[in-house]
Tab-separated table of C-alpha atoms in Angstrom:
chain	number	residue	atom	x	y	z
A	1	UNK	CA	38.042	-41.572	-3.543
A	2	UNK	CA	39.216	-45.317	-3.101
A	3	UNK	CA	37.228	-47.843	-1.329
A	4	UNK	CA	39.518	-48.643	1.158
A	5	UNK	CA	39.626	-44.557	2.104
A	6	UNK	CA	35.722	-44.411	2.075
A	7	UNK	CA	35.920	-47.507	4.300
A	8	UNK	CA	38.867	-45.916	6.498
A	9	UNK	CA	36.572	-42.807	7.173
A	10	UNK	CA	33.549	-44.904	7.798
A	11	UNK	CA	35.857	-46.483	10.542
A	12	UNK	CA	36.802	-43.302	11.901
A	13	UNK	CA	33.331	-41.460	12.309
A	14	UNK	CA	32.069	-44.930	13.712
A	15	UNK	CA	34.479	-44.649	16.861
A	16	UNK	CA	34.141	-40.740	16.883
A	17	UNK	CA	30.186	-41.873	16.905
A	18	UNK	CA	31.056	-44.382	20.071
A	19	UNK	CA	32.643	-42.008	22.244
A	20	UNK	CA	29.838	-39.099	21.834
A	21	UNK	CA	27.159	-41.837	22.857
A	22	UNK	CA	29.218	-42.531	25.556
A	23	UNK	CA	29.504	-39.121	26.328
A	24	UNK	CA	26.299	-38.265	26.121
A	25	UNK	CA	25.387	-41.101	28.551
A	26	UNK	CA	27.279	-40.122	31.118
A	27	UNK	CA	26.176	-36.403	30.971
A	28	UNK	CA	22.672	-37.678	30.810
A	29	UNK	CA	23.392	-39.701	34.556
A	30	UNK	CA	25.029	-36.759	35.873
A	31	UNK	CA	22.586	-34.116	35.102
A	32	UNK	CA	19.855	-35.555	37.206
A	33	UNK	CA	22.070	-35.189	40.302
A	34	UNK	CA	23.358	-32.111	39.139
A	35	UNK	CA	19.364	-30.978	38.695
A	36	UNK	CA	18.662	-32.329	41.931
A	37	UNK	CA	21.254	-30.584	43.852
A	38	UNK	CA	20.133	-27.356	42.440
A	39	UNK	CA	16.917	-27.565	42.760
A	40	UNK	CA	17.647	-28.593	46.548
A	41	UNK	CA	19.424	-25.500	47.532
A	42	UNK	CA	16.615	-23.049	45.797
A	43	UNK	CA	14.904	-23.025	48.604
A	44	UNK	CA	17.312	-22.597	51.146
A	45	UNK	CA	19.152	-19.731	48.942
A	46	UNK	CA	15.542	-18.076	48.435
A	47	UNK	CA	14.690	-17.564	52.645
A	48	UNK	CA	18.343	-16.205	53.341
A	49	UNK	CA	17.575	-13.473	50.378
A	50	UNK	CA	14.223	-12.960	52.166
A	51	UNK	CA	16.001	-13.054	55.915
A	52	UNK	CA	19.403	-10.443	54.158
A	53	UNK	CA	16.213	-8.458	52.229
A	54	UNK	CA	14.190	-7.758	55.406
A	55	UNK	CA	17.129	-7.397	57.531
A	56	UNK	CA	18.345	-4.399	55.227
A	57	UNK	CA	14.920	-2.746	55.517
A	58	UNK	CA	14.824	-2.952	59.082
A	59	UNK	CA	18.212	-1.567	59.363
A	60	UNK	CA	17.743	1.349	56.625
A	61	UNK	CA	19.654	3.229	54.022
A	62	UNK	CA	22.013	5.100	56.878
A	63	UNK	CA	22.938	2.160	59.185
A	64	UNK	CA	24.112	0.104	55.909
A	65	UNK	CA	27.530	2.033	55.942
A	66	UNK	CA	27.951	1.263	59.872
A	67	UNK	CA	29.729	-2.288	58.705
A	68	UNK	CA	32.441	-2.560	56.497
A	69	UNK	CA	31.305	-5.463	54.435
A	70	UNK	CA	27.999	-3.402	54.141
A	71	UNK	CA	28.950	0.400	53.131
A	72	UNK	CA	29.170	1.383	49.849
A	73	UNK	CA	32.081	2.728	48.264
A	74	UNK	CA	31.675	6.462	47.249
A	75	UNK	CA	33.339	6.057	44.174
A	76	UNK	CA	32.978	2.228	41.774
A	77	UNK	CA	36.331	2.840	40.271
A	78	UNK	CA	37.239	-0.937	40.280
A	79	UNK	CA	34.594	-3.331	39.560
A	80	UNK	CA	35.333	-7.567	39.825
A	81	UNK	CA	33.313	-9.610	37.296
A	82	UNK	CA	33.182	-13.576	38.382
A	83	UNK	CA	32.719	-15.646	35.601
A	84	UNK	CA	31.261	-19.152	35.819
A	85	UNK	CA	32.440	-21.511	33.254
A	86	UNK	CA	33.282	-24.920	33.041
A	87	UNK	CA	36.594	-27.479	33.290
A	88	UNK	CA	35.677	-29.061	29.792
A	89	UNK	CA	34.261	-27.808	26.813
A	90	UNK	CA	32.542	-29.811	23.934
A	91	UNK	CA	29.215	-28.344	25.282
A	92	UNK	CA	28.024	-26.278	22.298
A	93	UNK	CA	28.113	-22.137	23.181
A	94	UNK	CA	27.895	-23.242	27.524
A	95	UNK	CA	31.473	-21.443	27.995
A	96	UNK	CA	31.290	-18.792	25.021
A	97	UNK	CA	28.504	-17.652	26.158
A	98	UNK	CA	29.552	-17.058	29.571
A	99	UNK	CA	32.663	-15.441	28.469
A	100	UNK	CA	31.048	-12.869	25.503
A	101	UNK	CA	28.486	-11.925	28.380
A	102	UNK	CA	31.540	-11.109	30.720
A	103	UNK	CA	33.728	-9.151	27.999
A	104	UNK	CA	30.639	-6.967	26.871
A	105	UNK	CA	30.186	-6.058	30.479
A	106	UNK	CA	33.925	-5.051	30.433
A	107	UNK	CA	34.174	-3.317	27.831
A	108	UNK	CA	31.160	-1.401	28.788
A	109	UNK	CA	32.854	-0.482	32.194
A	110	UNK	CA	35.865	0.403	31.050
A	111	UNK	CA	34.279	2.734	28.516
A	112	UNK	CA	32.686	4.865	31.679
A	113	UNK	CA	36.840	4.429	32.633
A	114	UNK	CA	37.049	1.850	35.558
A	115	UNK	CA	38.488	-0.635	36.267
A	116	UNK	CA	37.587	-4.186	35.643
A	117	UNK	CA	39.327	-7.039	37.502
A	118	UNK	CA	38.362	-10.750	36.754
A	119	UNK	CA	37.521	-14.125	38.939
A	120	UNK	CA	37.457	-16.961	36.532
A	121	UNK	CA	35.660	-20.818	37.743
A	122	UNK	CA	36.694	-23.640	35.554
A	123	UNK	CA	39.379	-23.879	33.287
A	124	UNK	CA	38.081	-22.903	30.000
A	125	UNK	CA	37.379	-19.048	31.571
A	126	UNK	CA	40.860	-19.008	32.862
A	127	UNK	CA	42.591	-20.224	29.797
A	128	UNK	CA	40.301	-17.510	27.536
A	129	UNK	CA	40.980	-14.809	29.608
A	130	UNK	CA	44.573	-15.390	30.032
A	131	UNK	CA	44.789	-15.478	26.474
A	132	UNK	CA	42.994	-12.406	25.930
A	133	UNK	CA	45.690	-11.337	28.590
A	134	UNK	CA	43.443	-10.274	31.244
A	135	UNK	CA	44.149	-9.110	35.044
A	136	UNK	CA	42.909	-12.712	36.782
A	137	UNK	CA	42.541	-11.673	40.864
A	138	UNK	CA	41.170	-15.360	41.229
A	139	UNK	CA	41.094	-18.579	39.777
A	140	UNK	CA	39.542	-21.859	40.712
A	141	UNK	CA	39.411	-24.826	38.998
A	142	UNK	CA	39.167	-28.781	39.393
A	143	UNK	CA	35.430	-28.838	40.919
A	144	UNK	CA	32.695	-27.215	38.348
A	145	UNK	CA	31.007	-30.694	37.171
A	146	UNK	CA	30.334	-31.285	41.142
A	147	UNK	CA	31.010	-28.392	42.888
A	148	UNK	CA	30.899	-28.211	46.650
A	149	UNK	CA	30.171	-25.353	49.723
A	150	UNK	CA	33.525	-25.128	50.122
A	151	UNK	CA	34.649	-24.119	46.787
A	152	UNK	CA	31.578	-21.170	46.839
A	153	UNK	CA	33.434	-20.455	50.312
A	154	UNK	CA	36.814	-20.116	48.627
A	155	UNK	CA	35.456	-17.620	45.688
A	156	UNK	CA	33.288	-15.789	48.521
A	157	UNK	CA	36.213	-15.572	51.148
A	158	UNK	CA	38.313	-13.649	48.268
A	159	UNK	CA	35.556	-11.348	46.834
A	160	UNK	CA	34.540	-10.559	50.584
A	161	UNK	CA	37.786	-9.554	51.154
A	162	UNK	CA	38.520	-7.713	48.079
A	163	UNK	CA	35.455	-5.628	48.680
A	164	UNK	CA	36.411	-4.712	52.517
A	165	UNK	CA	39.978	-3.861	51.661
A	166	UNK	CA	38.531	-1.294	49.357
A	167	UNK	CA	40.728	-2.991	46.332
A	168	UNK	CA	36.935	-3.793	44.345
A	169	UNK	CA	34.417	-1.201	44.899
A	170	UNK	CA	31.284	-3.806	42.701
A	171	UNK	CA	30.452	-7.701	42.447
A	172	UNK	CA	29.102	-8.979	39.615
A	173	UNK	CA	29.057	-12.789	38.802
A	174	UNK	CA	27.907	-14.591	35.474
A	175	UNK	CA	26.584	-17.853	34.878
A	176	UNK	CA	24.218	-19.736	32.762
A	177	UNK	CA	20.758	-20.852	34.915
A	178	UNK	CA	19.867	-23.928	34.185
A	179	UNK	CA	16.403	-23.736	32.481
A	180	UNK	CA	16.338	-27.500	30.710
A	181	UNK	CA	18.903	-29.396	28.952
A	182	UNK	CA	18.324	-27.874	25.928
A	183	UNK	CA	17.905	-24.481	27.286
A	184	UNK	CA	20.620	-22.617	29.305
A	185	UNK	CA	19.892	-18.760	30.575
A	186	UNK	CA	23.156	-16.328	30.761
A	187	UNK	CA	22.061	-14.504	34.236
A	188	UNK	CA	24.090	-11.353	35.579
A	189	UNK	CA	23.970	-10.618	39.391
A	190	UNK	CA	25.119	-7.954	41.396
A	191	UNK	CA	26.942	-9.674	44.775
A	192	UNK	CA	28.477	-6.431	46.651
A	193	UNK	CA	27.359	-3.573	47.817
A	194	UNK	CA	24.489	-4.923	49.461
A	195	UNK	CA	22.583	-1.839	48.502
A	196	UNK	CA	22.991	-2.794	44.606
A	197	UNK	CA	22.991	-6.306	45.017
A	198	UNK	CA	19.590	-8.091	43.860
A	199	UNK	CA	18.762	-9.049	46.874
A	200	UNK	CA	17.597	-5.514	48.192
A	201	UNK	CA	16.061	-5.021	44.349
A	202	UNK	CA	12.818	-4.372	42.844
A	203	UNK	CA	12.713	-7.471	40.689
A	204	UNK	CA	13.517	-9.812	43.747
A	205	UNK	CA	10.367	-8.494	45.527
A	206	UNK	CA	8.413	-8.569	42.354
A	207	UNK	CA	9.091	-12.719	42.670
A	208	UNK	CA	7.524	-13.061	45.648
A	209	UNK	CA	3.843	-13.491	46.284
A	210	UNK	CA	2.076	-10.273	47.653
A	211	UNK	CA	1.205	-10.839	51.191
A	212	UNK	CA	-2.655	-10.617	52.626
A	213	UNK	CA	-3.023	-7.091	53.577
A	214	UNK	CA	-5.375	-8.300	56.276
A	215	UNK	CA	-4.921	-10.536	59.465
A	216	UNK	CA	-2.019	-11.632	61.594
A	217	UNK	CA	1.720	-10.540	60.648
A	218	UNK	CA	4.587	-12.503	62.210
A	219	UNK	CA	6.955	-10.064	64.370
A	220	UNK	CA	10.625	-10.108	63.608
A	221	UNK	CA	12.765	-9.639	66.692
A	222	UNK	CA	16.650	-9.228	65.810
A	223	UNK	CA	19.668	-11.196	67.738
A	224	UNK	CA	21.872	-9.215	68.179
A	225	UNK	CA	19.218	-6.361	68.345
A	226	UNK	CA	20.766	-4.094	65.972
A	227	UNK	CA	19.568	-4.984	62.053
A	228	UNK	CA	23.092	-3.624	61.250
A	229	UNK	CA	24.989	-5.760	62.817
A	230	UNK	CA	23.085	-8.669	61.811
A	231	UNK	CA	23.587	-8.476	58.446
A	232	UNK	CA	27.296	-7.819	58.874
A	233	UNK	CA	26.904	-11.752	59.600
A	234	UNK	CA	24.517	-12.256	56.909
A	235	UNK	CA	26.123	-10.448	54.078
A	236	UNK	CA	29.159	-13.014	53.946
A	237	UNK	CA	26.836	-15.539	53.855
A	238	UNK	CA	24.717	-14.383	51.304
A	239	UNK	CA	27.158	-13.918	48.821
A	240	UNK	CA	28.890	-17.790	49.621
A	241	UNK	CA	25.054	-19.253	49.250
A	242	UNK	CA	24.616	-17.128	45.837
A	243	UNK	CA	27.858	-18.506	44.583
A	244	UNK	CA	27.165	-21.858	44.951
A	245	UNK	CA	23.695	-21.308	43.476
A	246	UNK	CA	25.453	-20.112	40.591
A	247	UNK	CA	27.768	-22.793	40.971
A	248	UNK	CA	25.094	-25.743	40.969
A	249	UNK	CA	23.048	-23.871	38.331
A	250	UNK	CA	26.266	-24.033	36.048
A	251	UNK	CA	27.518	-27.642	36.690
A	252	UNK	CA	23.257	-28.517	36.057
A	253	UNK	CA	23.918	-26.334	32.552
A	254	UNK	CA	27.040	-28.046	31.825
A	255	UNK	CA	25.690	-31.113	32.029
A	256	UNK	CA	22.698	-30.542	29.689
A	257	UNK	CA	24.218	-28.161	27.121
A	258	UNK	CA	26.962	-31.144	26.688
A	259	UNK	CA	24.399	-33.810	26.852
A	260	UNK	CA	22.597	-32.144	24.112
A	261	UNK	CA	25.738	-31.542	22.092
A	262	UNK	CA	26.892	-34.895	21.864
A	263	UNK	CA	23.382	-36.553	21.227
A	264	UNK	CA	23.842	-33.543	18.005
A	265	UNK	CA	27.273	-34.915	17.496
A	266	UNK	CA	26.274	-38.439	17.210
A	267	UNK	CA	23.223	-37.900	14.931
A	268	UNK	CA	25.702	-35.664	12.561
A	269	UNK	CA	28.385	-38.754	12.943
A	270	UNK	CA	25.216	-41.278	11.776
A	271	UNK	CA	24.151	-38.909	8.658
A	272	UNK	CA	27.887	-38.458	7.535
A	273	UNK	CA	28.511	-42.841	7.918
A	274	UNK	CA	24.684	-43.131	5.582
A	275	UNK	CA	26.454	-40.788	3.082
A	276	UNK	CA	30.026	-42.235	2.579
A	277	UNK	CA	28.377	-45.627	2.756
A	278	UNK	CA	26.090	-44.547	-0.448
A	279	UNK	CA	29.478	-43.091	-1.683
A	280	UNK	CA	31.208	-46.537	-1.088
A	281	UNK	CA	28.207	-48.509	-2.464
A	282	UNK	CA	28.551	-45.996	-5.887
A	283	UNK	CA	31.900	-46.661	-5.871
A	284	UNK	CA	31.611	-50.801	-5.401
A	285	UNK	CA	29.087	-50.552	-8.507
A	286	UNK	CA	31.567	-47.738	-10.788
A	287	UNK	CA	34.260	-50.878	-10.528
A	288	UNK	CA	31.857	-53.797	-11.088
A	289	UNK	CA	30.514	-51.850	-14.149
A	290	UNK	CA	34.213	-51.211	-15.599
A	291	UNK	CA	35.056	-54.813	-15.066
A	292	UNK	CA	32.189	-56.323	-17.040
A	293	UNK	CA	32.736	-53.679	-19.536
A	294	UNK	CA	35.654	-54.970	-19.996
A	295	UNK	CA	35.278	-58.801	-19.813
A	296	UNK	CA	32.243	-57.950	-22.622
A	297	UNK	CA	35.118	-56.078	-24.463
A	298	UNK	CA	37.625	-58.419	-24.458
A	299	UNK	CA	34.894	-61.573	-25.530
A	300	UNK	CA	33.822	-59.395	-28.422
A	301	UNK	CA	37.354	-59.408	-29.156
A	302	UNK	CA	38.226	-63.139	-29.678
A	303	UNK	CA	35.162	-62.962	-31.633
């Protein structure tokens, strides 16, 4: 290869070098308010699962079909899988991830022979599954670097709605939880029916402490004083608050998975510049060589 091509590519991978440091920069800035705003809602999101968890206990198995938001269908025949994915990519396996996590579960439903209906957040699921040439019920895009309670209200409004008009019988969403930048956990929750949703699960109530078996116990009183009734309000809410959980968890994810894959980027970009430049410096030396070669040559010559 020619100098001036070695030096071309060293150009190249320099500027290709410059915009993933920039990148990375700005992922870096926006992770700590996407971390914070995550790690703000927890707690909020973790009391209304409490509130929703003791709220279904109080109201038992038999009053949970009094509501239409809260019965559960006799039969699962159609089953709605939200995926949570991002606008961008260039974040290493963030979206793949998300989307070989979602088409497993598919395929594994539509093995038992339901059927599977999709809500995609963030362009890169949408695009995917429209390619794979999927049945999309929902879509919504534009907001998963900062999403917002309204955009968890849009998704819930339509999966709430589905599930009442009887035309999705199950809820699942998936979405990576943000563990650290370099780490990103695929999690799979169950949103609707209430009664399979995590929220009335074993695992939930294996997170929290065990209460003192001994001493004072706060009452509960109920308004409205039906249980059933109550969660009819709280259900809705539930599932907006656990979709923008998800949602936050994801954009924090995003952030980090692409903040890590550009720093990798960049560090790849300054090994391949250290290796054409020894291939340029070779070459610089292969040409000196040949010409005093042949300016040695051509004095031996007159001599």
């Amino acid at each position: 290869m020619a100098q001036s091509d070695v030096k071309a590519r060293i150009g190249s991978v320099q500027n290709i070098r410059k915009i993933t440091r920039a990148m990375e920069m700005v992922s870096a800035a926006r992770l700590r308010k996407a971390e914070d705003r995550a790690s703000s809602l927890r707690p909020y999101a973790d009391a209304l699962r409490r509130m929703t968890r003791q709220a279904a206990a109080a109201a038992g198995a038999g009053e949970l079909q009094s509501q239409p938001v809260l019965r559960t269908h006799e039969q699962e025949n159609t089953v709605g899988l939200v995926l949570v994915t991002a606008d961008r990519g260039l974040a290493g396996a963030f979206n793949s991830q998300i989307l070989r996590a979602g088409l497993n579960r598919a395929a594994e439903l539509e093995s038992e022979g339901k059927k599977v209906v999709f809500y995609a957040s963030g362009r890169r699921g949408v695009s995917s599954l429209t390619f794979r040439n999927k049945e999309l019920t929902g879509q919504y895009t534009g907001f998963t670097d900062a999403p917002k309670a309204s955009n968890a209200s849009d998704i819930a409004d339509d999966l709430v709605a589905g599930f009442v008009d009887d035309k999705i019988d199950r809820v699942e969403v998936f979405y990576n939880s943000y563990v650290s930048p370099l780490v990103q956990e695929v999690r799979q929750e169950t949103l609707l029916p209430l009664a399979a949703a995590s929220v009335v699960g074993d695992d939930d109530a294996a997170e929290e402490p065990e209460e003192e078996t001994t001493g004072p116990k706060a009452m509960v009183e109920y308004e409205p004083d039906d249980p059933a009734e109550l969660l009819a309000e709280l259900v809705p809410e539930f599932v907006q608050v656990s979709l923008l959980r998800a949602l936050l968890e994801s954009a924090a994810s995003e952030h980090g998975a692409r903040m890590t894959a550009m720093r990798n980027a960049s560090e790849n970009a300054a090994d391949v510049i250290k290796n054409l430049t020894l291939a340029m410096n070779r070459a610089r030396q292969a040409d000196i060589t040949q010409e005093i070669m042949e300016i040695v040559a051509g004095a031996e010559a007159l001599n």
